[in-house]
């Protein structure tokens, strides 16, 4: 690694504004009020729980107490990139050096964090400091979006309720309440989806999104069959495995119909297994399956050539399959580096694969952040790997028999495509 | 990366002659006549289709028009290794620098290409310039091989018709026409295979070859059962999934019987899913499945210990499984880097795995080229990765506690084994 | 790679004592008596068999003759890391340089090896030279452990007989002989497990261990159902596939019950396919399947939160799945780099993944050695990759926007955690 070149490239890339196309930020409370809220992020509680078992129990409703309990245990996770994110938050936002993070300093750290974060101007300062220009959100169909600043936030409609959770009576009731009448027919089902899209579009909708279990399958399902499945669910009879698959395939198509109608992308996040770890902390109970085929999406991608599918995968074993799909399919776009793959080893490999073989349409990164504070350190992690990959490419280009020398400007242009231009074009972000 | 050492190694490796053990070159028209034919290669049409959707439609029968249409869109794929191949063709064969590739120059580029490529002496000049000494072909059993120069070309028999396509009446009729009598019995089936092998051997046969879907299974199938399946196909009754598997397993063994009889290798290319992308360009509609087990080959490899199986895999997830198989199995040989894995990230990893653990029997590379022009840039891509891996090995050897210093000569010897000696020995190429 | 820094780090790491938590050493004859015994290790016979087919036949009962036959063929595997291990044994223990390994020297090498290795003091000298402080063994329940030096060796109970082999009458008879009464009930089954644990604990038991086929599944099985399966096995009726799965799931839980009772870990080695290569040498007939899901362990890990599961995986495709599991699960610990993954490519990737995301609880390495002589070269291979990874981390830390500079002392501390502290704590090794 040519450190000087990586540093130079990193600094140029770091000067780019941040467009964050997937977060879990709550637009009504986008920043943390103290370090305890930062530490309640599942990355910290789950890693500490894994290193020093707590039976998943932390005082989540008492940030001060949570800080007192977790801080001494952070020494156990000091090797992790997640700890590095935290130190960036500390240095950049709290002006506290990493060596202040000692057990006996927990109160000092907590108090300092309140001083900084619990001010009304904090949100604006943070956004300016981190140079964040656009943040996509994760929203349920019935979330309150009144007052959302759509010049900064893009609400994105999570679609799990329609696809995965329709068997649950409470979900159907929620949808019925939203629609204003019971969900009795596939027509009602299409109507509730349409109403959700219409609402989101009125608030500057980003896209539809879904996190999907491994080995999802899409295929054509007739409306009559879907009606039969809906009737069965309403009657309270559990669907068998094949019927469940059929409903999911059907519902997915209904959502794609709405994406088509409203001209919106469908952001797929593929491969999660929910609720598999019994003793986990909240949001720390999900894993993934390395056995995950993307073949199940063939029907969907083919049937909706006019819908764009930015796609993130959770398994390392899906990385090249996604790249190959985006390489030939016009409506598939690799998107970021998700969750267990959001760390240097996987990022470094996928950046190189995508740069070498996917035409200029990949979306570089998203933070998946719960508070705006996490966006800066996470983007830094990605930008550093990108700088390392581009520096390597520049150096190789000087001696590669097939390549022209790649200039610094051209390398930064490639970074800008991944971080700004492609997201703007693929998802359709006005003003970028 | 030690650039000076990589360069020195690359130059030594580049001086080796090219033995290309798998191409799709048409021996009757082995070179392109103009740049439009080069651009009609699916790598360019599919990448452009992916970047800027054309519904898979290009004027394939009008190379000049194709050039006019595709050239402006190449800017969209400038980051890819496939673009780098094209620039090498431009620089090395057309004497046109990469910066000439601007939309407004399309006519100049096309005309220059005709000037160079559309001459009778072009083929010989190209072969001399690229230092190509042997090219293996991809042929159907009924291809015309009369007049083929078997001192340069080795025809290879594609076996999909026997294994995968026997249910299609037109395929059976084609085979019957070739055999001179209908295919009614498993005896007829063995006879048509034998006749194909005999024909190919008379023309300097390279090997038998097949591209195989993911999760192929081999197992013993009795002749009587195979006869029943053949009868069923002849009667026009579709085979069910288990019967299809059984026919495929049976036919594969018949082919291995012929390989055994004629002393020829069977080149396996594992893991392709055909025709999955509905809007793709010709040859740009296939993908692969990351879920692919090689277990299904156990029976075949064990039952034919005297047949050699050079094997290429399409999925990155099959890379170590192939390495482990070649590590212990005497009749399995890793072969090249295929298709979606034919790019730097996968090549770099597999080179290192194979160098570290497979005894000296791997086949380094093949180009898969459709025109002879592609052989040079593709081999360069591989040779550069090989030089980088060997340079790294030399540098590590200086400080590695288990290693003797690896000299430049020894490193080049390792490269020669992969590129020349192993292919010659494994496949049996006279005169190398 | 910064060679000077890697070397400095390697030397510091090499000074750490060796704690080897998994070997196949025979405590009654822990060292080889001559180089023929070293060469009988399956890595050499299988690689030579793969490179130059012997039909798996070597004179295993005549080490001198074996040496004469294998030595000339070693040139075929000179590129492999296994050959490098051998050269380290030669240089470090026999004082023979690598260039002495020529066919005509076979007798000189054999004689020198007898001179050195066939002395009573050899074992102690070797242990001192390699700085080995603790060696874990692989033992069957009925192995003779009387006289075992439990301050140096930790016997580990292999559990395949209970889980995988119960259908074999000879296995059940062996267990009955050990228990002192027939295995007729699930109570008898629990009793024989308990007796085995009690015996091992009396001799300083390390842990229970098992090498497990791909896609193992755990789930609750009632005692009555298990009794029915046992009855069926005793009656000599083969279990069907579902019944076999159920017995395995049941037996696994019985073993976990014993681990819980005796406070011992269960070391899982996941993903082997036994006896798949028909022409292989002894111990050279097994492979793995790249299609391997860890989902099947969810029930086990959840049901035994108080049992520790150090876990090794054979497939590269399971690497990130294991890392993710250890990242959130408190009772899963990545352990070493096993068999086909025990080579630089896989080690390098997994070291980085584990360092970046698993809190400080990974077990760095085990040798899997059959003789004590192999421990030094194998640990050297790992330590070199670890030094390279830590050097890279140090260099990156100097310019990484999220990191504090990592000092040499801190890097060595991280190595010590992997190599000494974590094994001591996770498995519970007194005196470290």
Coordinates of N, CA and C in Angstrom, one line a residue, chain A residues 12 68 161 201:
Chain A
X12 N -9.1 13.7 -0.9 CA -10.0 14.2 -2.0 C -11.4 13.5 -2.0
X68 N -22.6 3.7 32.1 CA -21.8 3.2 33.2 C -21.5 1.7 33.1
X161 N -44.4 -5.7 5.7 CA -45.8 -6.0 6.2 C -46.6 -6.6 5.1
X201 N -45.0 9.4 -1.9 CA -44.6 10.2 -3.0 C -44.9 11.7 -2.6

